[in-house]
CSV table of C-alpha atoms in Angstrom, one decimal:
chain,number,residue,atom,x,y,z
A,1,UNK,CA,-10.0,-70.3,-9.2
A,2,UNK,CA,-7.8,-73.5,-8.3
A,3,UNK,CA,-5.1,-73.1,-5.4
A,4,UNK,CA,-2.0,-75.0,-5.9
A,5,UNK,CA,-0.3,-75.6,-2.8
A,6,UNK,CA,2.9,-77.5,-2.0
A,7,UNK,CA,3.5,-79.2,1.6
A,8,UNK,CA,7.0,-79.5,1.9
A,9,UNK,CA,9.5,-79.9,4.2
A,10,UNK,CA,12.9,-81.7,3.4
A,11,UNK,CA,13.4,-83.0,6.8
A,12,UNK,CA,11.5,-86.6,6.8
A,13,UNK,CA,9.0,-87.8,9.1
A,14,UNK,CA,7.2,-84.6,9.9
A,15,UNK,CA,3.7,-85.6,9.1
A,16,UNK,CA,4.0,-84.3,5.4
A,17,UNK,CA,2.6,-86.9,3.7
A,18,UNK,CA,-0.3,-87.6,6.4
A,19,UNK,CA,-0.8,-84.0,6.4
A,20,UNK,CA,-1.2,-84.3,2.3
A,21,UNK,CA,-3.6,-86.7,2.4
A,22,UNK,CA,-5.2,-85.7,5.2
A,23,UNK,CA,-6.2,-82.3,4.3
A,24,UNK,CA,-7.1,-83.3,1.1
A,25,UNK,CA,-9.3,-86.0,2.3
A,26,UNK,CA,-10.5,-83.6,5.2
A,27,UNK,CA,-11.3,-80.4,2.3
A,28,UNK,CA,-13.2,-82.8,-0.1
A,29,UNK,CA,-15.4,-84.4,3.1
A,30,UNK,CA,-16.3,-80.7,3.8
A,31,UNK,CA,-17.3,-80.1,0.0
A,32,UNK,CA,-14.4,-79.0,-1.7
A,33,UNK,CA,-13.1,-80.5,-5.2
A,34,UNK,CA,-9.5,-81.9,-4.7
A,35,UNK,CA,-6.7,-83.2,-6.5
A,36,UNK,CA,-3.6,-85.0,-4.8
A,37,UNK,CA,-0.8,-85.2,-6.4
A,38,UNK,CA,2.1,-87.6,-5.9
A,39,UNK,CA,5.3,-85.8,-6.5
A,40,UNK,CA,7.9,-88.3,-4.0
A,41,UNK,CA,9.4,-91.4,-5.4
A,42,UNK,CA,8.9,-93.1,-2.5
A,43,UNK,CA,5.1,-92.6,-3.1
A,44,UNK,CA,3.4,-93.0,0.3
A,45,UNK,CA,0.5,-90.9,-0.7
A,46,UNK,CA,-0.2,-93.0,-3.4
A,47,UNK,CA,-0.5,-96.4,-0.9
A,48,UNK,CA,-2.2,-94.1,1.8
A,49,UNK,CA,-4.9,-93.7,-0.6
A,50,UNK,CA,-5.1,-97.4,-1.2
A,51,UNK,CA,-3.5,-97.6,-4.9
A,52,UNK,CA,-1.4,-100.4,-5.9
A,53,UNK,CA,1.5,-98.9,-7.1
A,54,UNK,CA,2.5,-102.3,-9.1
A,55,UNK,CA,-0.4,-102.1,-10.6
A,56,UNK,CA,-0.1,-98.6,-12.5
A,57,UNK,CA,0.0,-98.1,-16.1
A,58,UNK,CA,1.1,-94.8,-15.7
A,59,UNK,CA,2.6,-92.9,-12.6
A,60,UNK,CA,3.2,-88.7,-12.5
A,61,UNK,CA,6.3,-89.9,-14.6
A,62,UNK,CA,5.1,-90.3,-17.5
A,63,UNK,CA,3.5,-87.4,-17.2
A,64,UNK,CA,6.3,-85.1,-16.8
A,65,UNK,CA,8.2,-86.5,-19.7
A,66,UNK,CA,5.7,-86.4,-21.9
A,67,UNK,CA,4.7,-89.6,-22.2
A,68,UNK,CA,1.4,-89.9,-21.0
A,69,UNK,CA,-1.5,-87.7,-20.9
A,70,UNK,CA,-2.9,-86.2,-17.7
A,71,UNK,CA,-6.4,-87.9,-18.3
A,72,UNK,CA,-4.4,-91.2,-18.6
A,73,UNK,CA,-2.6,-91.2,-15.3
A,74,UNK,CA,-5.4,-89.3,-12.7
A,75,UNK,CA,-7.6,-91.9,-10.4
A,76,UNK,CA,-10.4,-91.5,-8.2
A,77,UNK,CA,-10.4,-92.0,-4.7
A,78,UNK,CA,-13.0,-93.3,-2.3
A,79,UNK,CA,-14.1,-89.7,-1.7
A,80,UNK,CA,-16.0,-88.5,-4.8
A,81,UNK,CA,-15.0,-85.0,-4.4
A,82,UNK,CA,-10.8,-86.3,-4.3
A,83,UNK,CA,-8.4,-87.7,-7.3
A,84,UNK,CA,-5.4,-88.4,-7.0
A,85,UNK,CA,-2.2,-88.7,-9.6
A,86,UNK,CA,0.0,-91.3,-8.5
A,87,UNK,CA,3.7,-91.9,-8.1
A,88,UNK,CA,6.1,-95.3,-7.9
A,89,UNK,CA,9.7,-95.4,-8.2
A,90,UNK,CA,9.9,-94.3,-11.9
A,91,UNK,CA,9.9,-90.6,-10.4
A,92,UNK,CA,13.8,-91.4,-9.3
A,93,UNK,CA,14.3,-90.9,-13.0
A,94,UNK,CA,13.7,-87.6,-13.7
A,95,UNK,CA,16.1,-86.0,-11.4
A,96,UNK,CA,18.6,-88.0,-13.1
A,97,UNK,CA,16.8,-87.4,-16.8
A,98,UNK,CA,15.9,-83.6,-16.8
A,99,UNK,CA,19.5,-82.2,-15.4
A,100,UNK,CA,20.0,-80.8,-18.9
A,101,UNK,CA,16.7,-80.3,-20.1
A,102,UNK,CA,15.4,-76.9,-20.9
A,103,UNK,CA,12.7,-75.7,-19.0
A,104,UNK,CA,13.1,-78.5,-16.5
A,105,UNK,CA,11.6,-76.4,-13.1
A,106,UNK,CA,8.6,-76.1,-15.5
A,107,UNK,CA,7.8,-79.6,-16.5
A,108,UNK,CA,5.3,-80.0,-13.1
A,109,UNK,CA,3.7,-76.5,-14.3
A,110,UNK,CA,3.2,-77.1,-18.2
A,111,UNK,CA,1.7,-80.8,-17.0
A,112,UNK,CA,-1.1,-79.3,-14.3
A,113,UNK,CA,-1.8,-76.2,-16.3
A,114,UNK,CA,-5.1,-78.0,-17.7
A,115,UNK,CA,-6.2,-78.8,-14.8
A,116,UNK,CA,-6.8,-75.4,-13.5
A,117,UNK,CA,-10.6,-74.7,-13.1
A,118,UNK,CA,-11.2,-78.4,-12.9
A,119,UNK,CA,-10.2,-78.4,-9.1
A,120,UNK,CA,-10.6,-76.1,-6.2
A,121,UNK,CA,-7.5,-77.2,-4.5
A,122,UNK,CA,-4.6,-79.2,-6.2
A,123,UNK,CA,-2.3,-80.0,-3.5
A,124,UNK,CA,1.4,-81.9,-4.0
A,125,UNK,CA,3.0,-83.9,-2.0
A,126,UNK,CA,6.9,-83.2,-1.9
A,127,UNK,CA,9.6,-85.4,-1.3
A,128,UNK,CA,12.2,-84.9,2.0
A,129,UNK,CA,14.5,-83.1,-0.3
A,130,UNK,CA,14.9,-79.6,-1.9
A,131,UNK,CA,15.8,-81.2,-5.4
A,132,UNK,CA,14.5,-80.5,-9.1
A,133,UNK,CA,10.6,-82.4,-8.3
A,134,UNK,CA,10.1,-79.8,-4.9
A,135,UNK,CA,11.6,-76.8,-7.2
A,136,UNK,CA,9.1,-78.1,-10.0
A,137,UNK,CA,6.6,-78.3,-7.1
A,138,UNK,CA,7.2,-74.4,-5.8
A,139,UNK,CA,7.5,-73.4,-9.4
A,140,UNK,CA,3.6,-74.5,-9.8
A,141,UNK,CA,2.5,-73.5,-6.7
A,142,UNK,CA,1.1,-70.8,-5.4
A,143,UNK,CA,1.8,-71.0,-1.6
A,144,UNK,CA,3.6,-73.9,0.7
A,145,UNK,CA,2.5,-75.4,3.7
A,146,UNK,CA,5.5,-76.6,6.0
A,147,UNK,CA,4.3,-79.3,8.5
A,148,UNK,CA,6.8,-78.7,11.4
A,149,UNK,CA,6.8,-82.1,13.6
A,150,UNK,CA,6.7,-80.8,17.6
A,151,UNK,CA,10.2,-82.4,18.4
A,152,UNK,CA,13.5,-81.9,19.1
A,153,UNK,CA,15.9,-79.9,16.2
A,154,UNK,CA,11.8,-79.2,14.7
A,155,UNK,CA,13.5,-75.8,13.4
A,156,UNK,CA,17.1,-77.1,12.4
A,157,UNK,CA,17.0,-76.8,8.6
A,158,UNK,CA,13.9,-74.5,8.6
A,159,UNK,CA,16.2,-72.0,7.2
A,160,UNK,CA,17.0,-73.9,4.1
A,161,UNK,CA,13.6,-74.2,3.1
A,162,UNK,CA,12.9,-70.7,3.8
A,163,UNK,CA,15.8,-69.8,1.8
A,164,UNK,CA,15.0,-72.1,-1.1
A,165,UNK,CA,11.3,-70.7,-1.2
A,166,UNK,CA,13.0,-67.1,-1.4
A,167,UNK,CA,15.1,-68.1,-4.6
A,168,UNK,CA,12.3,-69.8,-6.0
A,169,UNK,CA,10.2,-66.9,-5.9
A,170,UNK,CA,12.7,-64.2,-6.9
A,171,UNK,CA,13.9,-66.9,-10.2
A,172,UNK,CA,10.9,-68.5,-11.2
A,173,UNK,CA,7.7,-67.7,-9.8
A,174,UNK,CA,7.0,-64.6,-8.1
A,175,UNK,CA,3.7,-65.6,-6.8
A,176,UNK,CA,4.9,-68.1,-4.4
A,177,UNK,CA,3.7,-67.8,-1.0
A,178,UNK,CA,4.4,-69.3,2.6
A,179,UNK,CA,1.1,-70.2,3.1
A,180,UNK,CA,1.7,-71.1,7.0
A,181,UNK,CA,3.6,-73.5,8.9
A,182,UNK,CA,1.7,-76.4,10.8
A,183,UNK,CA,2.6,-78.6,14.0
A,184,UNK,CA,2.3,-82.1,14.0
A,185,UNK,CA,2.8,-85.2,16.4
A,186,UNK,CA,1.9,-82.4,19.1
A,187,UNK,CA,1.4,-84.2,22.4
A,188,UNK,CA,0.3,-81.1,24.8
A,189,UNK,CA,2.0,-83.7,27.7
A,190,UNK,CA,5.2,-82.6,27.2
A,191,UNK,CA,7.0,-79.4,28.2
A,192,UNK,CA,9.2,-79.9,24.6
A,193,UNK,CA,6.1,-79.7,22.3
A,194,UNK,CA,5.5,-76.5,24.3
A,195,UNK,CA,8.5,-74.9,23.7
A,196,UNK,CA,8.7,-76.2,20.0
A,197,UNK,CA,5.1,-74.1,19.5
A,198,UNK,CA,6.8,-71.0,21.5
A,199,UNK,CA,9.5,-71.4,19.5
A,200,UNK,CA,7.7,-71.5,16.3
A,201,UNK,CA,5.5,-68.4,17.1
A,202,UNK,CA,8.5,-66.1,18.3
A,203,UNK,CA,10.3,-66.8,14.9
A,204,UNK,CA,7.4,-67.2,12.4
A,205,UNK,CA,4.8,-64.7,14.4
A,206,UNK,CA,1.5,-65.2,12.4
A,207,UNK,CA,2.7,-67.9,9.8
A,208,UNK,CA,2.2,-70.5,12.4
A,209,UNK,CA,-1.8,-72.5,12.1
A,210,UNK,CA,-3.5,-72.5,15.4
A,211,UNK,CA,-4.7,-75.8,15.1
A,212,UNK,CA,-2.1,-78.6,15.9
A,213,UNK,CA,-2.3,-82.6,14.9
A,214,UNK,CA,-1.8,-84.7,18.0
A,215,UNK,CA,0.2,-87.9,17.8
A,216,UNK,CA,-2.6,-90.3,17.1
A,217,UNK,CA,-2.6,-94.1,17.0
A,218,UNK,CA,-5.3,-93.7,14.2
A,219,UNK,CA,-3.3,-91.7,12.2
A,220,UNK,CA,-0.2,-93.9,11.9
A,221,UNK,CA,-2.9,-97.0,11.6
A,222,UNK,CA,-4.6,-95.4,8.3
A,223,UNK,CA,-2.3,-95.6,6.0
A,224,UNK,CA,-1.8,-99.1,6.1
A,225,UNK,CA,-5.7,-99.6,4.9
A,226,UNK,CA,-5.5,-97.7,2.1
A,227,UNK,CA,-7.5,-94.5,3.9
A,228,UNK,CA,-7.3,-91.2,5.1
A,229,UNK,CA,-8.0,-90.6,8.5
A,230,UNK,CA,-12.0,-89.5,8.1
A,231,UNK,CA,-12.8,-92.5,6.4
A,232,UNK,CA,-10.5,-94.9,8.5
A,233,UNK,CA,-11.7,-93.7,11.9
A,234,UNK,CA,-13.7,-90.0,11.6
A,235,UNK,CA,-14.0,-89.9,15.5
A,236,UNK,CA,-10.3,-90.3,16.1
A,237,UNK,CA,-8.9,-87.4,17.5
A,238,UNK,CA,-6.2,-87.6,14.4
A,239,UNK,CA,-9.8,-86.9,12.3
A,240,UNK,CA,-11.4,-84.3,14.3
A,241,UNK,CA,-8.1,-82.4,14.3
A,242,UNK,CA,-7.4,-82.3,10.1
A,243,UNK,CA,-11.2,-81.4,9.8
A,244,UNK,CA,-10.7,-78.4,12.4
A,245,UNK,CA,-7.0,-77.3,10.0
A,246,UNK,CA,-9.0,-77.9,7.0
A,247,UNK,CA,-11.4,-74.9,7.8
A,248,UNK,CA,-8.5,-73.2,9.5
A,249,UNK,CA,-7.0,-73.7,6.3
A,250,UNK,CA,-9.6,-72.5,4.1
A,251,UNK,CA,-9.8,-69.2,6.5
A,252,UNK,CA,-6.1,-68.6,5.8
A,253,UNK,CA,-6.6,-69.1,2.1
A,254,UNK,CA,-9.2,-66.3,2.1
A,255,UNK,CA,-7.0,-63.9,4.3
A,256,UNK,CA,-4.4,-64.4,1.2
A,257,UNK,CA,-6.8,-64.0,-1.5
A,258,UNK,CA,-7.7,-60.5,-0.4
């Protein structure tokens, strides 16, 4: 049965994205079928996994408005067990496009709904906002994961997307889950990134992932060659530590299931 899962978090520069590609990448090394799917106009995912965005005939755009088919727009990746549907700057359109349309928290839903079966894990990358492509996102999903960056004002906003999951679920999908919240750019150095993980677990008790992802060099270097972290450097600490979430990951998954 495929998992949809949504990795959100409207505050930028948290790790979402490297989280998205990461534990994709990290879940397919370790033999699971993936599917990444762009869903920010800025479209980082999409370079992180090498794509040229110029270079696309068709983006998840097209997709949502009907224009394309899903068979059209998906890609593979240089992990055989990992696709990917990309995104450019077309996706600034449909916010503006779908503010009237009927059914418009649904389009992300209707437009995945054949891929069910065909993946184990469909994971979606959301942009730094709570607009109308994260509430298509939640609509589709069925749980979030919030990277939660080890910082200063880490929680400040928290309650907003908390709140927005909460309306989400009671509105248009009932299913929705918090599937768990996950520190990132953790340097264990620091008497701050210990109190943001105290912090964390004194609010959000069991919701918070014991593994967390270190600030790595390797990490931010990736992206920029077009590869996730286990094929970029797979003995990088940044490398070691998605592979250890992704199992932590797949452990939570189960403790939902049931």
């Amino acid at each position: 049965m495929t998992q949809i899962i949504s990795i959100a978090n409207q505050k930028g520069g948290v790790g979402k994205t490297t989280t998205s590609i990461n534990l994709s990448a990290a879940l397919a090394k370790i033999g699971k079928t993936v599917l990444l799917v762009d869903c920010d106009s800025q479209a980082n995912a999409t370079t992180g996994m090498g794509i040229d965005k110029p270079s696309l005939d068709y983006s998840l755009y097209q997709g949502l408005i009907g224009e394309a088919e899903v068979e059209d727009i998906i890609l593979p990746t240089a992990l055989p067990k990992l696709m990917i549907i990309p995104a450019n700057m077309d996706l600034i359109g449909f916010e503006i496009e779908m503010v009237s349309a009927k059914d418009r928290e649904k389009k992300l839903k209707i437009f995945l709904e054949p891929l069910k079966g065909r993946f184990e894990y469909i994971i979606i990358d959301c942009p730094p906002a709570l607009g109308l492509l994260t509430l298509n996102a939640f609509t589709a999903s069925d749980s979030v994961l919030i990277p939660l960056q080890s910082e200063f004002y880490a929680l400040e906003g928290l309650g907003q997307l908390l709140d927005t999951i909460k309306r989400v679920k009671s509105s248009f999908n009932p299913g929705l889950t918090i599937n768990g919240i996950l520190l990132t750019m953790y340097d264990k150095r620091t008497n701050l990134a210990q109190n943001v993980v105290e912090d964390a677990k004194k609010y959000f008790k069991g919701m918070v992932f014991n593994t967390k992802i270190p600030r790595n060099v390797k990490l931010g270097e990736a992206p920029s060659y077009g590869l996730p972290i286990v094929l970029y450097d797979k003995m990088s600490m940044g490398s070691k530590s998605y592979i250890t979430f992704a199992k932590e990951f797949l452990t939570r998954r189960s403790h939902i299931k049931k």
